[in-house]
mmCIF file of C-alpha atoms and ligand atoms in Angstrom:
data_model
loop_
_atom_site.group_PDB
_atom_site.id
_atom_site.type_symbol
_atom_site.label_atom_id
_atom_site.label_comp_id
_atom_site.label_asym_id
_atom_site.label_seq_id
_atom_site.Cartn_x
_atom_site.Cartn_y
_atom_site.Cartn_z
ATOM 1 C CA MET I 1 14.699 -67.410 -51.272
ATOM 2 C CA LYS I 2 17.966 -68.964 -50.146
ATOM 3 C CA ARG I 3 19.502 -65.507 -50.239
ATOM 4 C CA ILE I 4 16.719 -64.118 -48.012
ATOM 5 C CA ILE I 5 17.151 -66.978 -45.522
ATOM 6 C CA ALA I 6 20.913 -66.416 -45.496
ATOM 7 C CA LEU I 7 20.470 -62.675 -44.877
ATOM 8 C CA ALA I 8 17.939 -63.385 -42.110
ATOM 9 C CA ALA I 9 20.396 -65.811 -40.514
ATOM 10 C CA ILE I 10 23.181 -63.218 -40.630
ATOM 11 C CA ALA I 11 20.854 -60.552 -39.188
ATOM 12 C CA ALA I 12 19.784 -62.916 -36.396
ATOM 13 C CA ALA I 13 23.403 -63.728 -35.622
ATOM 14 C CA VAL I 14 24.315 -60.027 -35.515
ATOM 15 C CA CYS I 15 21.319 -59.259 -33.269
ATOM 16 C CA SER I 16 22.032 -62.140 -30.954
ATOM 17 C CA CYS I 17 25.697 -61.127 -30.652
ATOM 18 C CA GLY I 18 24.614 -57.580 -29.854
ATOM 19 C CA THR I 19 22.170 -58.765 -27.220
ATOM 20 C CA ALA I 20 24.636 -61.207 -25.716
ATOM 21 C CA ASN I 21 27.139 -58.397 -25.517
ATOM 22 C CA ILE I 22 24.702 -56.196 -23.632
ATOM 23 C CA VAL I 23 23.750 -58.960 -21.213
ATOM 24 C CA SER I 24 27.252 -60.084 -20.394
ATOM 25 C CA HIS I 25 29.094 -56.776 -20.310
ATOM 26 C CA ALA I 26 26.569 -54.037 -19.767
ATOM 27 C CA PRO I 27 24.040 -54.244 -16.960
ATOM 28 C CA ALA I 28 20.908 -52.197 -17.308
ATOM 29 C CA LYS I 29 21.818 -49.636 -14.689
ATOM 30 C CA VAL I 30 24.732 -48.475 -12.558
ATOM 31 C CA GLY I 31 24.122 -46.533 -9.366
ATOM 32 C CA ILE I 32 26.484 -43.695 -8.492
ATOM 33 C CA VAL I 33 27.142 -43.457 -4.759
ATOM 34 C CA ALA I 34 28.588 -40.131 -3.621
ATOM 35 C CA HIS I 35 31.271 -41.085 -1.068
ATOM 36 C CA ARG I 36 30.728 -39.177 2.199
ATOM 37 C CA GLY I 37 28.073 -37.238 0.293
ATOM 38 C CA TYR I 38 28.686 -35.010 -2.717
ATOM 39 C CA TRP I 39 31.089 -33.002 -0.597
ATOM 40 C CA ASN I 40 33.698 -31.648 -3.002
ATOM 41 C CA CYS I 41 31.613 -28.879 -4.459
ATOM 42 C CA ASP I 42 30.780 -25.281 -3.544
ATOM 43 C CA GLN I 43 27.246 -26.233 -2.527
ATOM 44 C CA ALA I 44 28.533 -28.543 0.224
ATOM 45 C CA GLY I 45 31.400 -26.224 1.206
ATOM 46 C CA TYR I 46 33.820 -29.145 0.767
ATOM 47 C CA ALA I 47 32.695 -30.734 4.052
ATOM 48 C CA GLN I 48 32.567 -34.540 4.051
ATOM 49 C CA ASN I 49 29.652 -36.193 5.828
ATOM 50 C CA SER I 50 27.899 -32.848 6.179
ATOM 51 C CA VAL I 51 24.165 -32.376 5.815
ATOM 52 C CA ALA I 52 25.004 -30.027 2.935
ATOM 53 C CA SER I 53 26.915 -32.845 1.180
ATOM 54 C CA LEU I 54 23.843 -35.069 1.412
ATOM 55 C CA LYS I 55 21.632 -32.287 0.073
ATOM 56 C CA ALA I 56 24.065 -31.727 -2.822
ATOM 57 C CA ALA I 57 23.905 -35.461 -3.669
ATOM 58 C CA GLN I 58 20.115 -35.363 -3.555
ATOM 59 C CA ASP I 59 19.973 -32.200 -5.681
ATOM 60 C CA ALA I 60 22.278 -33.802 -8.256
ATOM 61 C CA GLY I 61 20.038 -36.904 -8.284
ATOM 62 C CA PHE I 62 22.716 -39.477 -7.558
ATOM 63 C CA TRP I 63 21.404 -42.972 -6.791
ATOM 64 C CA GLY I 64 23.112 -43.052 -3.400
ATOM 65 C CA SER I 65 24.858 -40.930 -0.819
ATOM 66 C CA GLU I 66 27.222 -42.679 1.560
ATOM 67 C CA PHE I 67 27.985 -41.530 5.112
ATOM 68 C CA ASP I 68 29.586 -42.916 8.274
ATOM 69 C CA VAL I 69 28.107 -43.153 11.749
ATOM 70 C CA GLN I 70 29.644 -43.690 15.175
ATOM 71 C CA LEU I 71 28.875 -43.142 18.859
ATOM 72 C CA THR I 72 30.011 -40.308 21.106
ATOM 73 C CA LYS I 73 30.880 -40.955 24.761
ATOM 74 C CA ASP I 74 27.321 -40.067 25.777
ATOM 75 C CA GLY I 75 25.801 -42.370 23.182
ATOM 76 C CA VAL I 76 24.836 -39.863 20.483
ATOM 77 C CA VAL I 77 25.003 -41.236 16.930
ATOM 78 C CA VAL I 78 26.984 -38.768 14.826
ATOM 79 C CA SER I 79 27.981 -38.636 11.180
ATOM 80 C CA ASN I 80 31.754 -38.513 10.847
ATOM 81 C CA HIS I 81 34.343 -40.663 9.110
ATOM 82 C CA ASP I 82 37.452 -40.445 11.288
ATOM 83 C CA LYS I 83 37.621 -41.639 14.882
ATOM 84 C CA GLU I 84 38.999 -38.199 15.711
ATOM 85 C CA TYR I 85 37.196 -34.933 15.286
ATOM 86 C CA GLY I 86 38.057 -31.254 15.220
ATOM 87 C CA PRO I 87 41.317 -29.310 15.279
ATOM 88 C CA GLU I 88 42.443 -31.034 18.480
ATOM 89 C CA LYS I 89 41.760 -34.511 17.068
ATOM 90 C CA MET I 90 39.391 -35.398 19.874
ATOM 91 C CA ILE I 91 38.576 -39.114 19.941
ATOM 92 C CA ILE I 92 34.824 -39.171 19.337
ATOM 93 C CA ALA I 93 34.232 -42.107 21.705
ATOM 94 C CA ASP I 94 35.911 -40.186 24.543
ATOM 95 C CA TYR I 95 33.913 -36.952 24.369
ATOM 96 C CA THR I 96 30.285 -35.980 24.750
ATOM 97 C CA TYR I 97 28.366 -34.601 21.824
ATOM 98 C CA ASP I 98 28.314 -31.108 23.359
ATOM 99 C CA GLU I 99 32.083 -31.139 23.821
ATOM 100 C CA LEU I 100 32.620 -32.193 20.196
ATOM 101 C CA ALA I 101 30.024 -29.831 18.766
ATOM 102 C CA ARG I 102 31.977 -26.802 19.952
ATOM 103 C CA TYR I 103 33.956 -27.251 16.735
ATOM 104 C CA PRO I 104 32.162 -26.775 13.404
ATOM 105 C CA LEU I 105 32.708 -28.671 10.160
ATOM 106 C CA PRO I 106 34.786 -26.920 7.457
ATOM 107 C CA ASN I 107 31.584 -25.455 5.972
ATOM 108 C CA GLY I 108 30.498 -23.994 9.327
ATOM 109 C CA GLU I 109 27.873 -26.684 10.004
ATOM 110 C CA LYS I 110 27.499 -28.179 13.447
ATOM 111 C CA LEU I 111 28.751 -31.785 13.740
ATOM 112 C CA PRO I 112 25.680 -33.631 12.393
ATOM 113 C CA THR I 113 23.892 -36.113 14.575
ATOM 114 C CA LEU I 114 22.155 -38.952 12.760
ATOM 115 C CA ASP I 115 18.921 -37.106 13.560
ATOM 116 C CA ASP I 116 20.179 -33.963 11.789
ATOM 117 C CA TYR I 117 21.294 -36.062 8.862
ATOM 118 C CA LEU I 118 18.009 -37.907 8.479
ATOM 119 C CA ILE I 119 15.921 -34.732 8.551
ATOM 120 C CA GLN I 120 17.630 -33.970 5.239
ATOM 121 C CA GLY I 121 17.588 -37.636 4.168
ATOM 122 C CA ALA I 122 13.821 -37.779 4.457
ATOM 123 C CA LYS I 123 13.415 -34.868 2.042
ATOM 124 C CA SER I 124 14.194 -36.888 -1.097
ATOM 125 C CA SER I 125 13.269 -40.440 -2.012
ATOM 126 C CA LYS I 126 15.472 -40.208 -5.117
ATOM 127 C CA THR I 127 18.752 -40.773 -3.278
ATOM 128 C CA VAL I 128 19.334 -43.924 -1.230
ATOM 129 C CA LEU I 129 21.119 -43.422 2.096
ATOM 130 C CA VAL I 130 24.152 -45.702 2.155
ATOM 131 C CA LEU I 131 24.777 -45.870 5.895
ATOM 132 C CA GLU I 132 28.165 -47.145 7.061
ATOM 133 C CA PHE I 133 28.450 -48.397 10.630
ATOM 134 C CA LYS I 134 31.952 -47.702 11.923
ATOM 135 C CA LYS I 135 33.447 -50.415 14.066
ATOM 136 C CA GLN I 136 33.303 -49.326 17.731
ATOM 137 C CA ARG I 137 35.741 -50.234 20.512
ATOM 138 C CA THR I 138 33.747 -53.240 21.624
ATOM 139 C CA ASP I 139 31.237 -55.530 19.958
ATOM 140 C CA GLU I 140 28.658 -54.342 22.488
ATOM 141 C CA ALA I 141 29.174 -50.729 21.426
ATOM 142 C CA THR I 142 28.967 -51.717 17.740
ATOM 143 C CA ILE I 143 25.656 -53.484 18.387
ATOM 144 C CA MET I 144 24.438 -50.459 20.339
ATOM 145 C CA LEU I 145 25.316 -48.255 17.355
ATOM 146 C CA VAL I 146 23.251 -50.471 15.033
ATOM 147 C CA ASP I 147 20.294 -50.663 17.399
ATOM 148 C CA LYS I 148 20.215 -46.925 18.102
ATOM 149 C CA SER I 149 20.535 -46.094 14.412
ATOM 150 C CA MET I 150 17.591 -48.327 13.568
ATOM 151 C CA GLU I 151 15.422 -46.573 16.159
ATOM 152 C CA ILE I 152 16.436 -43.185 14.765
ATOM 153 C CA LEU I 153 15.635 -44.327 11.206
ATOM 154 C CA LYS I 154 12.176 -45.395 12.415
ATOM 155 C CA ARG I 155 11.555 -41.965 13.972
ATOM 156 C CA HIS I 156 12.273 -40.321 10.629
ATOM 157 C CA GLY I 157 10.142 -42.685 8.549
ATOM 158 C CA LEU I 158 13.309 -44.055 6.955
ATOM 159 C CA TYR I 159 13.210 -47.604 8.271
ATOM 160 C CA ASP I 160 12.640 -48.613 4.692
ATOM 161 C CA PRO I 161 14.754 -50.906 2.462
ATOM 162 C CA GLN I 162 13.919 -48.695 -0.500
ATOM 163 C CA ARG I 163 15.476 -45.689 1.214
ATOM 164 C CA VAL I 164 18.446 -47.065 3.156
ATOM 165 C CA ILE I 165 21.105 -49.736 2.681
ATOM 166 C CA PHE I 166 23.844 -50.656 5.140
ATOM 167 C CA ILE I 167 27.568 -51.175 4.718
ATOM 168 C CA SER I 168 30.325 -51.951 7.226
ATOM 169 C CA PHE I 169 33.800 -53.367 7.717
ATOM 170 C CA SER I 170 32.430 -54.868 10.919
ATOM 171 C CA GLN I 171 30.917 -58.326 10.590
ATOM 172 C CA VAL I 172 29.325 -57.737 13.989
ATOM 173 C CA ALA I 173 27.439 -54.705 12.644
ATOM 174 C CA CYS I 174 26.497 -56.382 9.362
ATOM 175 C CA GLU I 175 25.318 -59.558 11.038
ATOM 176 C CA ARG I 176 23.263 -57.613 13.588
ATOM 177 C CA VAL I 177 21.374 -56.084 10.654
ATOM 178 C CA ILE I 178 21.071 -59.433 8.879
ATOM 179 C CA SER I 179 19.648 -61.167 11.964
ATOM 180 C CA LYS I 180 17.359 -58.411 13.263
ATOM 181 C CA HIS I 181 16.448 -56.523 10.088
ATOM 182 C CA PRO I 182 16.644 -59.106 7.290
ATOM 183 C CA GLN I 183 14.603 -57.083 4.817
ATOM 184 C CA PHE I 184 17.487 -54.615 4.340
ATOM 185 C CA GLU I 185 20.425 -54.720 1.949
ATOM 186 C CA VAL I 186 23.770 -55.284 3.681
ATOM 187 C CA GLN I 187 27.053 -54.985 1.812
ATOM 188 C CA TYR I 188 30.345 -56.015 3.398
ATOM 189 C CA LEU I 189 33.354 -53.729 2.982
ATOM 190 C CA MET I 190 36.393 -55.667 4.138
ATOM 191 C CA GLY I 191 36.955 -57.775 1.035
ATOM 192 C CA ASN I 192 37.933 -60.981 2.831
ATOM 193 C CA MET I 193 34.839 -63.058 2.111
ATOM 194 C CA SER I 194 34.081 -65.006 -1.050
ATOM 195 C CA SER I 195 30.779 -64.574 -2.833
ATOM 196 C CA GLY I 196 29.745 -68.003 -1.548
ATOM 197 C CA LYS I 197 30.470 -67.100 2.050
ATOM 198 C CA LEU I 198 28.672 -63.751 1.769
ATOM 199 C CA LYS I 199 25.614 -65.497 0.397
ATOM 200 C CA LYS I 200 25.694 -68.170 3.087
ATOM 201 C CA LYS I 201 25.862 -65.565 5.851
ATOM 202 C CA GLY I 202 22.937 -63.583 4.454
ATOM 203 C CA TYR I 203 24.718 -60.565 2.993
ATOM 204 C CA THR I 204 23.092 -59.038 -0.084
ATOM 205 C CA GLY I 205 26.265 -57.752 -1.663
ATOM 206 C CA ALA I 206 29.929 -56.844 -1.549
ATOM 207 C CA ASP I 207 31.193 -53.297 -1.394
ATOM 208 C CA TYR I 208 34.875 -54.066 -1.909
ATOM 209 C CA ASN I 209 37.910 -51.933 -2.643
ATOM 210 C CA ALA I 210 38.667 -51.689 -6.358
ATOM 211 C CA ALA I 211 41.868 -53.697 -5.809
ATOM 212 C CA PHE I 212 39.793 -56.826 -5.074
ATOM 213 C CA TYR I 213 38.015 -56.530 -8.407
ATOM 214 C CA THR I 214 41.361 -56.103 -10.151
ATOM 215 C CA ALA I 215 42.849 -59.119 -8.375
ATOM 216 C CA GLU I 216 39.847 -61.329 -9.167
ATOM 217 C CA PRO I 217 38.514 -60.427 -12.630
ATOM 218 C CA GLY I 218 35.579 -62.839 -12.257
ATOM 219 C CA LEU I 219 34.425 -61.373 -8.935
ATOM 220 C CA ILE I 220 31.504 -59.372 -10.304
ATOM 221 C CA LYS I 221 30.232 -62.382 -12.225
ATOM 222 C CA ASN I 222 30.642 -64.623 -9.187
ATOM 223 C CA LEU I 223 28.684 -62.192 -7.026
ATOM 224 C CA HIS I 224 25.941 -61.953 -9.634
ATOM 225 C CA LYS I 225 25.745 -65.738 -9.932
ATOM 226 C CA LYS I 226 24.894 -65.815 -6.224
ATOM 227 C CA GLY I 227 22.328 -63.057 -6.647
ATOM 228 C CA LEU I 228 24.547 -60.524 -4.848
ATOM 229 C CA LYS I 229 25.193 -56.878 -5.723
ATOM 230 C CA ALA I 230 28.660 -55.620 -6.607
ATOM 231 C CA ASN I 231 29.568 -52.200 -5.247
ATOM 232 C CA VAL I 232 33.114 -50.779 -5.245
ATOM 233 C CA TRP I 233 35.014 -48.149 -3.257
ATOM 234 C CA THR I 234 36.454 -45.632 -3.784
ATOM 235 C CA VAL I 235 36.918 -45.123 -7.505
ATOM 236 C CA ASP I 236 37.725 -41.589 -8.583
ATOM 237 C CA SER I 237 39.606 -42.319 -11.808
ATOM 238 C CA GLU I 238 37.360 -42.277 -14.845
ATOM 239 C CA LYS I 239 39.537 -44.893 -16.532
ATOM 240 C CA LYS I 240 38.925 -47.317 -13.649
ATOM 241 C CA MET I 241 35.233 -46.478 -13.626
ATOM 242 C CA ARG I 242 35.006 -47.288 -17.330
ATOM 243 C CA LYS I 243 36.577 -50.685 -16.753
ATOM 244 C CA LEU I 244 34.343 -51.607 -13.821
ATOM 245 C CA ASN I 245 31.325 -50.362 -15.702
ATOM 246 C CA ALA I 246 32.233 -52.608 -18.651
ATOM 247 C CA HIS I 247 32.490 -55.574 -16.304
ATOM 248 C CA GLY I 248 28.986 -55.087 -14.937
ATOM 249 C CA ILE I 249 29.443 -53.334 -11.593
ATOM 250 C CA ASP I 250 26.110 -52.418 -9.955
ATOM 251 C CA GLN I 251 27.249 -49.411 -7.961
ATOM 252 C CA ILE I 252 30.319 -47.177 -7.990
ATOM 253 C CA THR I 253 31.222 -45.350 -4.784
ATOM 254 C CA THR I 254 33.220 -42.270 -5.666
ATOM 255 C CA ASN I 255 34.461 -38.834 -4.663
ATOM 256 C CA ASN I 256 34.005 -37.907 -8.311
ATOM 257 C CA PRO I 257 30.301 -38.513 -8.894
ATOM 258 C CA MET I 258 30.031 -36.016 -11.753
ATOM 259 C CA GLY I 259 32.897 -37.791 -13.530
ATOM 260 C CA ALA I 260 31.085 -41.094 -12.984
ATOM 261 C CA ARG I 261 27.987 -39.576 -14.534
ATOM 262 C CA GLN I 262 30.011 -38.743 -17.653
ATOM 263 C CA VAL I 263 31.398 -42.276 -17.855
ATOM 264 C CA ILE I 264 28.140 -44.113 -17.245
ATOM 265 C CA GLY I 265 25.985 -41.912 -19.423
ATOM 266 C CA SER I 266 22.499 -43.174 -20.207
ATOM 267 C CA ARG I 267 22.972 -46.326 -18.111
ATOM 268 C CA GLU I 268 23.107 -44.349 -14.887
ATOM 269 C CA HIS I 269 20.586 -45.672 -12.394
ATOM 270 C CA ARG I 270 18.405 -42.846 -11.206
ATOM 271 C CA LYS I 271 15.402 -43.464 -8.997
HETATM 272 MG MG1 MG F 1 32.448 -44.663 4.692
#
């Protein structure tokens, strides 16, 4: 009998260690966020922030597809990362949409407006739109970008916290969303706020550069303790992904989403 009790105790200890290990080091699911869409593939024609890159991310079934938005001179919300656009490096804020759209993306697509982008976005509920508001020249313009984008999301039936989350380096943009649209997830990109401060200001998570997670090994845990999500940009090395995954990251933003899929395996979060 004593032997049975001893074996049961050992088994319980082994099980509890195993479980503890899973809880502390391996979250249930990790979302892969394709950075600027799943752009570096034939299907997308290697064009970042293109509609085709969003479609490729949706077709691959990644949890999220990130893209950047900003305003043209005539107030059109367009999807583009850099402030400049086209072969002549036209400053987007200084040109009208029609002037900019004379130049196609590398895959031949027209410069996508947010409307163009969301027509594709609405076609799949399996991939979350991770919408980044680019900081505009003035706070007023940044607020206008947020407000216009929200109206456009509503027109496409995508004003939905299950379908869209927001990220930005701009506290003005983030805090506009937090105050006017508090049901949505908002992750801050800059990296200069503690988990406590993020929580206090109403953010739902941090989307920080990988260097911040390296510099502060307890950051993911600290975010989780506050009930915040931990997202990271932009991690393309599978070695780094493995490490962040082991430490409990919630989302990995990457230009190498297929590599991330290999690393994460069965714990990949798919909707
Ligand atoms: Mg971005």
